[in-house]
JSON list of C-alpha atoms in Angstrom, two decimals:
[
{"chain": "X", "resi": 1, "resn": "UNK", "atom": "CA", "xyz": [35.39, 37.05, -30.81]},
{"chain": "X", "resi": 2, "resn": "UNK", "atom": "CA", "xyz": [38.18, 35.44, -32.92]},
{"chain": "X", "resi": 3, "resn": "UNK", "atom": "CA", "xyz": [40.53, 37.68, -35.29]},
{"chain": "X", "resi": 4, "resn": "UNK", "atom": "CA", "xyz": [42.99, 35.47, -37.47]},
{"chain": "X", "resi": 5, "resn": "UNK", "atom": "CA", "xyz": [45.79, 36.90, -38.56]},
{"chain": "X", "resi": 6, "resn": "UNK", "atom": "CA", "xyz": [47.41, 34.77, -41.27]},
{"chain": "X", "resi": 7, "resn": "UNK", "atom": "CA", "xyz": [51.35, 33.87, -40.94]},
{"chain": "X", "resi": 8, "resn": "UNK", "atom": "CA", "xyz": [51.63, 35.69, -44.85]},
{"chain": "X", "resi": 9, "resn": "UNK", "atom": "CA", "xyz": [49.68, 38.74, -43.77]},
{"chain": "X", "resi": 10, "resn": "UNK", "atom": "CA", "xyz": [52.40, 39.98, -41.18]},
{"chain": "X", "resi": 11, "resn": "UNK", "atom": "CA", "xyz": [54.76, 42.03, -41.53]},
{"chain": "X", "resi": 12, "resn": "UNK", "atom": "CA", "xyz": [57.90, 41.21, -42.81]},
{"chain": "X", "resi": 13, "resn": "UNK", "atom": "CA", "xyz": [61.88, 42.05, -43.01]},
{"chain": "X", "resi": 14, "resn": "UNK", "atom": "CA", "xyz": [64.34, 39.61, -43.94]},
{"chain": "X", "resi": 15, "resn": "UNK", "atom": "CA", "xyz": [68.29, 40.98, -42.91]},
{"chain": "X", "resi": 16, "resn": "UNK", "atom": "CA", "xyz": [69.81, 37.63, -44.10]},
{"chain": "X", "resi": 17, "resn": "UNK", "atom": "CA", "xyz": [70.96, 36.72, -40.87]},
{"chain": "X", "resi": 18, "resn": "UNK", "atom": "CA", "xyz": [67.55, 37.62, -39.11]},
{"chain": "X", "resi": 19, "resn": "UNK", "atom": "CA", "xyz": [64.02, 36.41, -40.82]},
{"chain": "X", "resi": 20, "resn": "UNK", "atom": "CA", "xyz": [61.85, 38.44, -38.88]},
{"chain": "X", "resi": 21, "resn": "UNK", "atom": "CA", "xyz": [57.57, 38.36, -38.89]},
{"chain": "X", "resi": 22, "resn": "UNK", "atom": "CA", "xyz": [55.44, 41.12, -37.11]},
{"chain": "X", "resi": 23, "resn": "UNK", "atom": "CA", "xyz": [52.03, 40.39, -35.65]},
{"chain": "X", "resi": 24, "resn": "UNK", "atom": "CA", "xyz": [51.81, 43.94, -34.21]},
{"chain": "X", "resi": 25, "resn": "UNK", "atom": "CA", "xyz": [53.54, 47.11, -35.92]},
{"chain": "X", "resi": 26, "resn": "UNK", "atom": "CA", "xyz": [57.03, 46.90, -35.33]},
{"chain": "X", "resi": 27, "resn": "UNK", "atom": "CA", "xyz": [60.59, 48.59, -36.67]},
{"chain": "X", "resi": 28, "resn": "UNK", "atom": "CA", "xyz": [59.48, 49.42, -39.94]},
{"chain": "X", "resi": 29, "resn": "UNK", "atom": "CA", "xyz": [56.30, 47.43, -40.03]},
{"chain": "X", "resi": 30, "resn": "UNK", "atom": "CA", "xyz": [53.67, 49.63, -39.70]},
{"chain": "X", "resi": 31, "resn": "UNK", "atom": "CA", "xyz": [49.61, 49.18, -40.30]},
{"chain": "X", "resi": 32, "resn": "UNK", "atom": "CA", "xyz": [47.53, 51.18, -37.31]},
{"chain": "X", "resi": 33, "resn": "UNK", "atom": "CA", "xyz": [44.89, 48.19, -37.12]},
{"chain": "X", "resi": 34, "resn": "UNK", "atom": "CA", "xyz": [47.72, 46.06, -35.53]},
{"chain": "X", "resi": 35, "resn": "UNK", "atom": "CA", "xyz": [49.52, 48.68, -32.81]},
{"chain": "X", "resi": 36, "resn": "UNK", "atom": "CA", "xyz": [49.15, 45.96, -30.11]},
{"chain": "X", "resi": 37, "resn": "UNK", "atom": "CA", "xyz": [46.12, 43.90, -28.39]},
{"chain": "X", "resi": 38, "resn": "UNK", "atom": "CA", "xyz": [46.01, 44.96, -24.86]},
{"chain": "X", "resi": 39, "resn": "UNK", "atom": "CA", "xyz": [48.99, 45.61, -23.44]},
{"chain": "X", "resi": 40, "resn": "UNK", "atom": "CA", "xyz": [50.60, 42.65, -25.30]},
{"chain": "X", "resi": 41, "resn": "UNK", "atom": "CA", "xyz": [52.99, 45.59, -27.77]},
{"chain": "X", "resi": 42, "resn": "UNK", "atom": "CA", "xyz": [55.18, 43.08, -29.66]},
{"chain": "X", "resi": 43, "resn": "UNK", "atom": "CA", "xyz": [54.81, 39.15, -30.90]},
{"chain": "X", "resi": 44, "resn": "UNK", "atom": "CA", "xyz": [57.98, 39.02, -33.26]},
{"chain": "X", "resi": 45, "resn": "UNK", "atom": "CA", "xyz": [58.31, 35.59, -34.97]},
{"chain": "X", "resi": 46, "resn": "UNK", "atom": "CA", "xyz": [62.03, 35.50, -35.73]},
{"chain": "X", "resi": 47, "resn": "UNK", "atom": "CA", "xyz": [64.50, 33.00, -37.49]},
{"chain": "X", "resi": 48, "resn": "UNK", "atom": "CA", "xyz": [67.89, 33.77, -36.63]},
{"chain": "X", "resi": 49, "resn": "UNK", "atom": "CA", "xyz": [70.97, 32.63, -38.73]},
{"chain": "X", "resi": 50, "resn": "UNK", "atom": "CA", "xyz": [73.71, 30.55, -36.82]},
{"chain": "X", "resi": 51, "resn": "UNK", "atom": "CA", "xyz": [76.64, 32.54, -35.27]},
{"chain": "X", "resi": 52, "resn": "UNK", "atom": "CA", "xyz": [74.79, 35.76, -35.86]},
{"chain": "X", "resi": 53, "resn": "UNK", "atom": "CA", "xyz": [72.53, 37.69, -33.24]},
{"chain": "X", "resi": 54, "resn": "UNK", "atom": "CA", "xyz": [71.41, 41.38, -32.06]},
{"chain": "X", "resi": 55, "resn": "UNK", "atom": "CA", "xyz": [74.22, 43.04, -30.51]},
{"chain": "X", "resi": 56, "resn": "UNK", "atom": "CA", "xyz": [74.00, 44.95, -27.21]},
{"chain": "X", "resi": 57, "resn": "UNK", "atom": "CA", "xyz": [71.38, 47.52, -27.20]},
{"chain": "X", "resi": 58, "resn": "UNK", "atom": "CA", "xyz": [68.59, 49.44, -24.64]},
{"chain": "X", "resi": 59, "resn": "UNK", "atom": "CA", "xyz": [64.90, 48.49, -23.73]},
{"chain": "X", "resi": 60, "resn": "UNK", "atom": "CA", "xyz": [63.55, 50.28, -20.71]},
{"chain": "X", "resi": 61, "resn": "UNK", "atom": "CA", "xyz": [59.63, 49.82, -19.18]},
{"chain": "X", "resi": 62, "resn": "UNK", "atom": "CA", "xyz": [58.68, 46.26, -20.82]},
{"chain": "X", "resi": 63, "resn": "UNK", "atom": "CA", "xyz": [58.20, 43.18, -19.69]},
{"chain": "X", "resi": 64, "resn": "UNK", "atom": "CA", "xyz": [60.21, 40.53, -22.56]},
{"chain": "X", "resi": 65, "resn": "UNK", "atom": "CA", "xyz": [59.46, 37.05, -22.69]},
{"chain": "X", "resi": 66, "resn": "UNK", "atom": "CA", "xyz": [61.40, 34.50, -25.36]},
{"chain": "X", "resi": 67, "resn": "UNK", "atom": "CA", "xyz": [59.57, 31.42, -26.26]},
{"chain": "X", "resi": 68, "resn": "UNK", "atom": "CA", "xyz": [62.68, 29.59, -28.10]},
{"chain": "X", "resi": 69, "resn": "UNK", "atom": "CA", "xyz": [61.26, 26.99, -30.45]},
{"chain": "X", "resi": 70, "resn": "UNK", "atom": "CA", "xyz": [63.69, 25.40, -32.02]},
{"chain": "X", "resi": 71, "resn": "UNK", "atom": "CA", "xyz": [67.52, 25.79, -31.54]},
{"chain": "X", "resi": 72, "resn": "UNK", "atom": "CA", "xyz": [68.58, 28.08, -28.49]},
{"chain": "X", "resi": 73, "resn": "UNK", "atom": "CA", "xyz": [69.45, 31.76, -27.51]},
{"chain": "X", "resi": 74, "resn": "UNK", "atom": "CA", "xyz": [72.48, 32.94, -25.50]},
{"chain": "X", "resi": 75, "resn": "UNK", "atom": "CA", "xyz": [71.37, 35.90, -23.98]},
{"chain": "X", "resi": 76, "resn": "UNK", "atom": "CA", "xyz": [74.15, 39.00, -22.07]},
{"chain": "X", "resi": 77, "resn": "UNK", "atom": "CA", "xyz": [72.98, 41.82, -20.06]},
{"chain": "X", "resi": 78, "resn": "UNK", "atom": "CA", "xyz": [74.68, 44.95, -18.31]},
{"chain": "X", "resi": 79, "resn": "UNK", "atom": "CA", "xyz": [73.35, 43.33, -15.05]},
{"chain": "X", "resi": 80, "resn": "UNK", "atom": "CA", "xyz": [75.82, 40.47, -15.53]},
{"chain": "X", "resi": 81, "resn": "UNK", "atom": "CA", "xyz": [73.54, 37.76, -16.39]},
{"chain": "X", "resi": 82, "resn": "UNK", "atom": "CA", "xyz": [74.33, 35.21, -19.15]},
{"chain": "X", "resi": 83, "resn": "UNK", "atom": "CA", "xyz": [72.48, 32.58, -19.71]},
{"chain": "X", "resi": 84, "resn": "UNK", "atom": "CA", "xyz": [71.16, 29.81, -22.77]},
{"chain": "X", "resi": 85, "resn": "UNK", "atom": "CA", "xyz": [67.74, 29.17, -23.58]},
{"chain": "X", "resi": 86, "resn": "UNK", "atom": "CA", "xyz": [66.86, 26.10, -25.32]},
{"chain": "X", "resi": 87, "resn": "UNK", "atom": "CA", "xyz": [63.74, 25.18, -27.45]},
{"chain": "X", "resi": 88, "resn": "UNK", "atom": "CA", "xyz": [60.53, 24.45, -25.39]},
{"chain": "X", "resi": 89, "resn": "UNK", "atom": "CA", "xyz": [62.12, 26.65, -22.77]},
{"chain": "X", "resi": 90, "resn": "UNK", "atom": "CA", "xyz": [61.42, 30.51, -21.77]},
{"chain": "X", "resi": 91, "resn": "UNK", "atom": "CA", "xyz": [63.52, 33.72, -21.01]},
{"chain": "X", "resi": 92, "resn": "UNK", "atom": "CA", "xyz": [62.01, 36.96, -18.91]},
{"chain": "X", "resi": 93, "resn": "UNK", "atom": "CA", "xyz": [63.77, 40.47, -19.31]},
{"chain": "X", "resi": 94, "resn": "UNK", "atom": "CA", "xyz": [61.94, 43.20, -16.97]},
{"chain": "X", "resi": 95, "resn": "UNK", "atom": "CA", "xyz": [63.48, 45.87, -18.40]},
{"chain": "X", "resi": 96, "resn": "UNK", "atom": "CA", "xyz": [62.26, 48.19, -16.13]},
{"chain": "X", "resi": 97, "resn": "UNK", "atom": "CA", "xyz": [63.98, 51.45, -15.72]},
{"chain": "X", "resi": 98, "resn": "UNK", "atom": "CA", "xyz": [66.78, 50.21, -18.46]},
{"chain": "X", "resi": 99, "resn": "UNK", "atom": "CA", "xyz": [69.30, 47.37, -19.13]},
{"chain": "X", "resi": 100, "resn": "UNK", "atom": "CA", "xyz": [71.19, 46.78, -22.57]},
{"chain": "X", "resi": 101, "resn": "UNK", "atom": "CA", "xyz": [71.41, 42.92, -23.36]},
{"chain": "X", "resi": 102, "resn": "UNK", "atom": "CA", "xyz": [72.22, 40.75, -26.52]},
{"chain": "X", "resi": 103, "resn": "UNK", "atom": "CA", "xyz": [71.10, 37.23, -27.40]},
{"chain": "X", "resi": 104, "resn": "UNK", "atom": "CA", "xyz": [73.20, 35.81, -30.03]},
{"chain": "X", "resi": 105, "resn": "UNK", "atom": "CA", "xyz": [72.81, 32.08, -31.50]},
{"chain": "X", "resi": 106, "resn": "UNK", "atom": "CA", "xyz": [75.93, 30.59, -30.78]},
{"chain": "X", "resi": 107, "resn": "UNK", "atom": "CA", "xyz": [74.48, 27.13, -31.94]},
{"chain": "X", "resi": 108, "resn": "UNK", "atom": "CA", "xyz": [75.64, 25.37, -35.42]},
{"chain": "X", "resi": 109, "resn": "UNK", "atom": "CA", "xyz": [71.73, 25.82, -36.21]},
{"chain": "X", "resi": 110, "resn": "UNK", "atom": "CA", "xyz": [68.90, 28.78, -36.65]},
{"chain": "X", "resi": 111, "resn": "UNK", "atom": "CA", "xyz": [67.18, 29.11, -33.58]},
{"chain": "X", "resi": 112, "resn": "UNK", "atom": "CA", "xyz": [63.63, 29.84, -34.40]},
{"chain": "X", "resi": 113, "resn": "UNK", "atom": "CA", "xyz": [61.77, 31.92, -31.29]},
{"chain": "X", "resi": 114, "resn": "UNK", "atom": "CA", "xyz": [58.49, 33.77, -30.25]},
{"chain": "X", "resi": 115, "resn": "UNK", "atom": "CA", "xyz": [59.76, 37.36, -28.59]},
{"chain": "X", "resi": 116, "resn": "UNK", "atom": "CA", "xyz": [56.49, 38.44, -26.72]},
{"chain": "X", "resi": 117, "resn": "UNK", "atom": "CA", "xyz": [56.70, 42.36, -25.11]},
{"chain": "X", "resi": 118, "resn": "UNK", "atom": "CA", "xyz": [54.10, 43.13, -22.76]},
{"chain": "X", "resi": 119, "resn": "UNK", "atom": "CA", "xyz": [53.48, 46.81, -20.88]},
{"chain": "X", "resi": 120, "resn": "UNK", "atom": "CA", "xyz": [54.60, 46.55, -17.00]},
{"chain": "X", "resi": 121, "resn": "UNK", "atom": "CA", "xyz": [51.94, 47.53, -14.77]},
{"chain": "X", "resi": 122, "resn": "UNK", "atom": "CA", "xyz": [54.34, 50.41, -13.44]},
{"chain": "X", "resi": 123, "resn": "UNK", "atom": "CA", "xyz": [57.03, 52.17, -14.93]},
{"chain": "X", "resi": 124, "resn": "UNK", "atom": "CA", "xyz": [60.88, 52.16, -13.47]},
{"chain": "X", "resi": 125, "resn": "UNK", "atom": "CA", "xyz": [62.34, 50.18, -11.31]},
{"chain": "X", "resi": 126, "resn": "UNK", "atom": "CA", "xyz": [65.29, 47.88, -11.13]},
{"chain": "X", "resi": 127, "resn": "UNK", "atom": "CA", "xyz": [65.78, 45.65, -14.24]},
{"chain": "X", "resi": 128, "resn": "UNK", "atom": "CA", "xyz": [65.78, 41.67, -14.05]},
{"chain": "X", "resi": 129, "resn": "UNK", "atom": "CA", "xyz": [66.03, 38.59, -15.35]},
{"chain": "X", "resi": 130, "resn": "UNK", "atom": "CA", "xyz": [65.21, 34.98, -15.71]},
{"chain": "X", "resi": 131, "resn": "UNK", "atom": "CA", "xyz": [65.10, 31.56, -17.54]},
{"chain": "X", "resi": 132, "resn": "UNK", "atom": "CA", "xyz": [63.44, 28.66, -16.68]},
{"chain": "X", "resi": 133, "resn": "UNK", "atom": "CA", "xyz": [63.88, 24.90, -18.25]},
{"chain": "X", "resi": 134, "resn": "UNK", "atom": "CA", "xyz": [60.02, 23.65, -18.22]},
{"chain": "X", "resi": 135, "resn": "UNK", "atom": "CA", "xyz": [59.53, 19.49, -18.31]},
{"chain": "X", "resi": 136, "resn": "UNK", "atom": "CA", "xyz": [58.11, 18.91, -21.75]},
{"chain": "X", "resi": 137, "resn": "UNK", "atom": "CA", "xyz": [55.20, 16.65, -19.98]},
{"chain": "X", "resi": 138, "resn": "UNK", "atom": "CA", "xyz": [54.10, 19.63, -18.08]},
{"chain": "X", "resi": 139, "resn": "UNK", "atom": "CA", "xyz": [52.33, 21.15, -21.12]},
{"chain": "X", "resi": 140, "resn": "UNK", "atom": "CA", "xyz": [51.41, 17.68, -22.81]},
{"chain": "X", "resi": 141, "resn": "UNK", "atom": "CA", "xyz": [48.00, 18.22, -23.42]},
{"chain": "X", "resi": 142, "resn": "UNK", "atom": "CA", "xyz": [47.28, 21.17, -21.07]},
{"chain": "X", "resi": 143, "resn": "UNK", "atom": "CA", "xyz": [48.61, 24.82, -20.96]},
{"chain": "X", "resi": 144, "resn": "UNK", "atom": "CA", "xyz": [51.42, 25.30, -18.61]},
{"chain": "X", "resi": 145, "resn": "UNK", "atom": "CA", "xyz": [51.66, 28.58, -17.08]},
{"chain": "X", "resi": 146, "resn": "UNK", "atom": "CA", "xyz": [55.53, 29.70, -18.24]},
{"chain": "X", "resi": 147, "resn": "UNK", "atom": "CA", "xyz": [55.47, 33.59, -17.22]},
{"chain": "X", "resi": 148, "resn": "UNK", "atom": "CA", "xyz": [52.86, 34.97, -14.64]},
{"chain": "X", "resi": 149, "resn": "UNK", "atom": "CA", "xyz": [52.55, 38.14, -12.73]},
{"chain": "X", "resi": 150, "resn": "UNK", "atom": "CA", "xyz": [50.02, 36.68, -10.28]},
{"chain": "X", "resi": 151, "resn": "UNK", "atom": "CA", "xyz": [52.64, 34.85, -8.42]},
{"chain": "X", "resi": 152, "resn": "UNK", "atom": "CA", "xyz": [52.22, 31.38, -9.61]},
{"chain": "X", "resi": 153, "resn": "UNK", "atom": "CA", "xyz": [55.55, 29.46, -7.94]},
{"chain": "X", "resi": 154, "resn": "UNK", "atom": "CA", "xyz": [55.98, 27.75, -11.56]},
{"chain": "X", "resi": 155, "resn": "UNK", "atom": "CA", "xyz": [56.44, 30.36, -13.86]},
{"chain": "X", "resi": 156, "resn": "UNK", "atom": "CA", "xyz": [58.84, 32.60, -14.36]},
{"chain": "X", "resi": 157, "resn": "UNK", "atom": "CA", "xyz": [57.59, 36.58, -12.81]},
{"chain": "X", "resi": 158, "resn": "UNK", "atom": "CA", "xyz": [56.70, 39.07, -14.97]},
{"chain": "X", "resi": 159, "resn": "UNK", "atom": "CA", "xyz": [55.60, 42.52, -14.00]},
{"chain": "X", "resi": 160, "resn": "UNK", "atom": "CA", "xyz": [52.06, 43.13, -15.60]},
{"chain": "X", "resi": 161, "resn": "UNK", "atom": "CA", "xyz": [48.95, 40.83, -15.18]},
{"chain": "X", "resi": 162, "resn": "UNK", "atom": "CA", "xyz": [49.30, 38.57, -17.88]},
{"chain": "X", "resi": 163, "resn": "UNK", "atom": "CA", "xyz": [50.15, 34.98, -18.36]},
{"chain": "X", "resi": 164, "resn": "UNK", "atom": "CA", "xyz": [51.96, 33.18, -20.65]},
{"chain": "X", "resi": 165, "resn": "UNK", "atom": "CA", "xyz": [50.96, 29.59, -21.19]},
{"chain": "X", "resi": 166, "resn": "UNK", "atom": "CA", "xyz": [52.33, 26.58, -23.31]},
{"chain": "X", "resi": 167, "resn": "UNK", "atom": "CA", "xyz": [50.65, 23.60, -24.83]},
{"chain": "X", "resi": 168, "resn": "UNK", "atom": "CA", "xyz": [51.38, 20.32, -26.89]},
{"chain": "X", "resi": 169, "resn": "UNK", "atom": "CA", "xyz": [48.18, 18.86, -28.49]},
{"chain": "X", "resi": 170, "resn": "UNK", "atom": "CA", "xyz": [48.23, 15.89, -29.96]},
{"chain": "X", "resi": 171, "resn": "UNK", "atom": "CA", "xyz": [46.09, 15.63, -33.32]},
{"chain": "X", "resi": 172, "resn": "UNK", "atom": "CA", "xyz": [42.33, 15.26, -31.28]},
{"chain": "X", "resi": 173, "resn": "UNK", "atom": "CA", "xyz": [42.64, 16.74, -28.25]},
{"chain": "X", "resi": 174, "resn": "UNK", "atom": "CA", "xyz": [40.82, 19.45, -27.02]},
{"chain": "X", "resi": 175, "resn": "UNK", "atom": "CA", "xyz": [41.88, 22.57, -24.58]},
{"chain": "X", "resi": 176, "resn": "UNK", "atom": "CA", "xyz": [39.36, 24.98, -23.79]},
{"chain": "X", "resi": 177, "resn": "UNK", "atom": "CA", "xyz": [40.23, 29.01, -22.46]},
{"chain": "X", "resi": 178, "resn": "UNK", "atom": "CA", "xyz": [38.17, 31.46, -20.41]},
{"chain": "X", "resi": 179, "resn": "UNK", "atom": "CA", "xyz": [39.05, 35.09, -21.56]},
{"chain": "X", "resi": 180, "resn": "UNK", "atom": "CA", "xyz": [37.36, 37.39, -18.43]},
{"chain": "X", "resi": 181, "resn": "UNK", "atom": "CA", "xyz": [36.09, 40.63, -19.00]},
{"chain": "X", "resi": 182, "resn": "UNK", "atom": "CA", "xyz": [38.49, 43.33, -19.94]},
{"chain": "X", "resi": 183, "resn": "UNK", "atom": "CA", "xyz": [41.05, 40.95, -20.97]},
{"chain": "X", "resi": 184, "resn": "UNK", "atom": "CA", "xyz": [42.99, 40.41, -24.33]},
{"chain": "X", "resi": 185, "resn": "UNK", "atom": "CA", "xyz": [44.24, 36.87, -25.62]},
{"chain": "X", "resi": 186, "resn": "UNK", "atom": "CA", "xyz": [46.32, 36.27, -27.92]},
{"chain": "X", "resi": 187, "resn": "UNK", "atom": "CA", "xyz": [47.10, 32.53, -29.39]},
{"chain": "X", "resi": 188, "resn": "UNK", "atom": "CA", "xyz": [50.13, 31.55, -31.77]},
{"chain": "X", "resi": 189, "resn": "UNK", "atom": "CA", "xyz": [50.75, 28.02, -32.78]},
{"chain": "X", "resi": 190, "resn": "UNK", "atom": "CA", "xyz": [54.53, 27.35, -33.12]},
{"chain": "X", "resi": 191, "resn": "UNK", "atom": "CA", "xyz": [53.47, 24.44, -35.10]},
{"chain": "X", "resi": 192, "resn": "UNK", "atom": "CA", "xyz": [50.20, 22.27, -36.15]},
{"chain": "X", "resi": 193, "resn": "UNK", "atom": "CA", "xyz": [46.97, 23.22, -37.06]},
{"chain": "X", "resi": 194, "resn": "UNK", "atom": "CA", "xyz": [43.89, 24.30, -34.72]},
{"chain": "X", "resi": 195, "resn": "UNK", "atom": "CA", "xyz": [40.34, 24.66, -34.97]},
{"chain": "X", "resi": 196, "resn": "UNK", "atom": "CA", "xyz": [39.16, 27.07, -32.78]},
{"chain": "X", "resi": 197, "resn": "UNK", "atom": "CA", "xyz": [35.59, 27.35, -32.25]},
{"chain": "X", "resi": 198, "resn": "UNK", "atom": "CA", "xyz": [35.01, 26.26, -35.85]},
{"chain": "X", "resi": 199, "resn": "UNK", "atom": "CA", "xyz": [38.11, 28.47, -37.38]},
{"chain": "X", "resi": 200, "resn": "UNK", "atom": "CA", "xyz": [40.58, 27.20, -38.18]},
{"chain": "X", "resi": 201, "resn": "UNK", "atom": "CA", "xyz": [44.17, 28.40, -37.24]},
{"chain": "X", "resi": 202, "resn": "UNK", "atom": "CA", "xyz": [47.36, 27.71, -39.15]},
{"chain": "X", "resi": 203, "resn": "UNK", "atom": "CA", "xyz": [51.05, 27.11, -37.85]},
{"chain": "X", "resi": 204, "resn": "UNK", "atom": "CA", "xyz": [52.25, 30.59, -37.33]},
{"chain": "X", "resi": 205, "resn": "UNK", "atom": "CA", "xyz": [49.12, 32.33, -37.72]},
{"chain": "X", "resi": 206, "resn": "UNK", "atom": "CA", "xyz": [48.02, 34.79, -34.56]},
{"chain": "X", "resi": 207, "resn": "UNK", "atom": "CA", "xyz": [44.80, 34.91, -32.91]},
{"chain": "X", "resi": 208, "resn": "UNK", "atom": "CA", "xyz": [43.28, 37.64, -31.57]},
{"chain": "X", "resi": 209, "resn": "UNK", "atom": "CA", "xyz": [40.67, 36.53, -28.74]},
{"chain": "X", "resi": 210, "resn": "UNK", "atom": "CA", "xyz": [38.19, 38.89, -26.86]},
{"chain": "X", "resi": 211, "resn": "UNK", "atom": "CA", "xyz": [36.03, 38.39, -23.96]},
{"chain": "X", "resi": 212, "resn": "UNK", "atom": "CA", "xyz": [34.19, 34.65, -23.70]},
{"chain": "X", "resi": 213, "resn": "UNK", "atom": "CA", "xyz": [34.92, 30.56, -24.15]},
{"chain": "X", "resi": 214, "resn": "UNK", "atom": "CA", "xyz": [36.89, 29.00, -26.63]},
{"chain": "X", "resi": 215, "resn": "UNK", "atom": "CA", "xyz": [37.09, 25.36, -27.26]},
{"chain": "X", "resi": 216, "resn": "UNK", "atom": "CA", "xyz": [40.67, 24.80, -28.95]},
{"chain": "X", "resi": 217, "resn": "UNK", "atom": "CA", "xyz": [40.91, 21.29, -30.96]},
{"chain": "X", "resi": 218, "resn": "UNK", "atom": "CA", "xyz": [44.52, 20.44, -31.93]},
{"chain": "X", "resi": 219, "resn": "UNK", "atom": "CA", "xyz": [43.46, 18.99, -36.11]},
{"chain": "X", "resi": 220, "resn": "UNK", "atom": "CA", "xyz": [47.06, 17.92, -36.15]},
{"chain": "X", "resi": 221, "resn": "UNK", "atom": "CA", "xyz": [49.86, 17.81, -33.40]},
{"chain": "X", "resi": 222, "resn": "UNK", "atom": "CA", "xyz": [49.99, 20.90, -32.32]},
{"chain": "X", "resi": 223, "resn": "UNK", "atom": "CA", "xyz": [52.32, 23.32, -30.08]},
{"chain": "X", "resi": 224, "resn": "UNK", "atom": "CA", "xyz": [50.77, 26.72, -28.99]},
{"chain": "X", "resi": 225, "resn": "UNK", "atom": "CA", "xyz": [51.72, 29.57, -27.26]},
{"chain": "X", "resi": 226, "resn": "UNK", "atom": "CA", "xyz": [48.88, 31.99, -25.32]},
{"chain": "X", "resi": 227, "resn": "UNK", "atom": "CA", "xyz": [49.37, 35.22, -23.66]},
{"chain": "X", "resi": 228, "resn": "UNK", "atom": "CA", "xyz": [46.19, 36.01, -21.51]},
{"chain": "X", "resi": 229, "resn": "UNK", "atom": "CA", "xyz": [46.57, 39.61, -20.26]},
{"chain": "X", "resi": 230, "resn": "UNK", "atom": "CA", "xyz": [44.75, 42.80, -18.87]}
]
C-alpha cells in the first residue's frame, strides 16, 4: 500500500540555473514504471537559480499547482495576470484550452518549489489563475486543504477531483489519511523525516499511497505536501 520512491532514485537534469528532480517521467526523464499515479502526471522538485527562470511558453488541458518552499516565484501569463508566490504559499494555472506564462525568480535567492500537474476532469475551456497566501498556523499540525476541486471556500479551485493538502509536524505528532477506493495519493515531504505506517520516508522522497489508512508520524519536524486524487 506504500511505494517509496527515494529523493536519489528520481530523475534528474541539472541546467545550472535550474536543478530539476522527476518523480514521474518527465522532459527527458523517462522510466515507464513512473508515467504518473492517477491522474497526478508531473511532481517536479525544482531549485531555481536567482534572476533566472522559464521563459514564456504553452501548456494547454492541466491543472498546475506550485507549492513554493523556500524563496518565491513571479509568475506572467497571456491572460494578464502577474503575480508573486512566496514560500509556504500556493499558485493554480488551469491551463485549460491554452495560456503561455513564465515564472521567473526575481529574488536575490534560489527559490526551491514543488510543481504538481494534475489531468482536468474535462478538456478545453477558458484558462485561469490563482494564488493564495495560507496562515502558517492553518497547517500546524493538521493538513490544510490548499487546492480543491470539490469546492472547499479555502483553497484555491482546481479543475479535477483532487486535493492538495499541507502540513507542519512537529517531531511526535501524528496525522493520519483515508485514501477511498479508486483513489491515488501521493505524499512528498519538503523537509523532515516520516514514518509512515512503519516506513520510513525521507525529506524529498515521494510516496506512492493506494487504497486504505495511514498513520503518518512526523520522526523529526516535518513539512509535507499530499495530493489525494481520483
Amino acid at each position: 500500500m506504500i511505494d517509496v520512491r527515494p529523493f536519489n532514485s528520481l530523475g534528474a537534469a541539472n541546467h545550472d540555473w535550474l536543478d530539476a528532480h522527476h518523480h514521474f517521467s518527465f522532459a527527458n526523464y523517462y522510466d515507464p514504471k513512473r508515467m504518473s499515479w492517477g491522474p497526478i502526471r508531473v511532481w517536479n522538485d525544482d531549485t531555481i537559480a536567482p534572476g533566472t527562470g522559464f521563459p514564456p511558453h504553452p501548456h494547454s488541458d492541466m491543472e498546475i499547482i506550485t507549492y513554493v518552499r523556500t524563496g518565491a516565484i513571479t509568475h506572467r501569463d497571456s491572460m494578464g495576470n502577474v503575480g508573486r508566490t512566496e514560500a509556504g504559499d500556493v499558485q493554480v494555472m488551469s491551463a485549460a484550452s491554452g495560456v503561455r506564462h513564465s515564472e521567473w525568480n526575481a529574488e536575490d535567492e534560489p527559490t526551491t518549489l514543488f510543481q504538481i500537474w494534475i489531468e482536468p476532469n474535462v478538456r478545453g475551456g477558458e484558462p485561469g489563475w490563482g494564488a493564495k497566501k495560507f496562515p502558517k498556523d492553518n497547517s500546524a499540525g493538521k493538513f490544510a486543504v490548499l487546492a480543491s476541486g470539490f469546492g472547499e471556500p479555502d483553497a484555491l479551485p482546481i479543475r479535477t477531483d483532487a486535493r492538495v493538502m499541507g502540513a507542519t509536524l512537529k517531531a511526535g505528532e501524528i496525522l493520519t489519511h483515508e485514501v477511498g477506493p479508486g483513489r491515488h495519493a501521493y505524499l512528498v515531504p519538503a523537509t523532515g523525516v516520516l514514518d509512515i505506517d512503519g516506513t520510513p520516508v525521507n525529506a524529498r522522497d515521494g510516496a506512492a499511497l493506494t487504497e486504505g489508512h495511514f498513520t503518518i508520524r512526523a520522526v523529526e519536524d516535518a513539512e509535507i505536501v499530499l495530493v489525494d486524487a481520483a
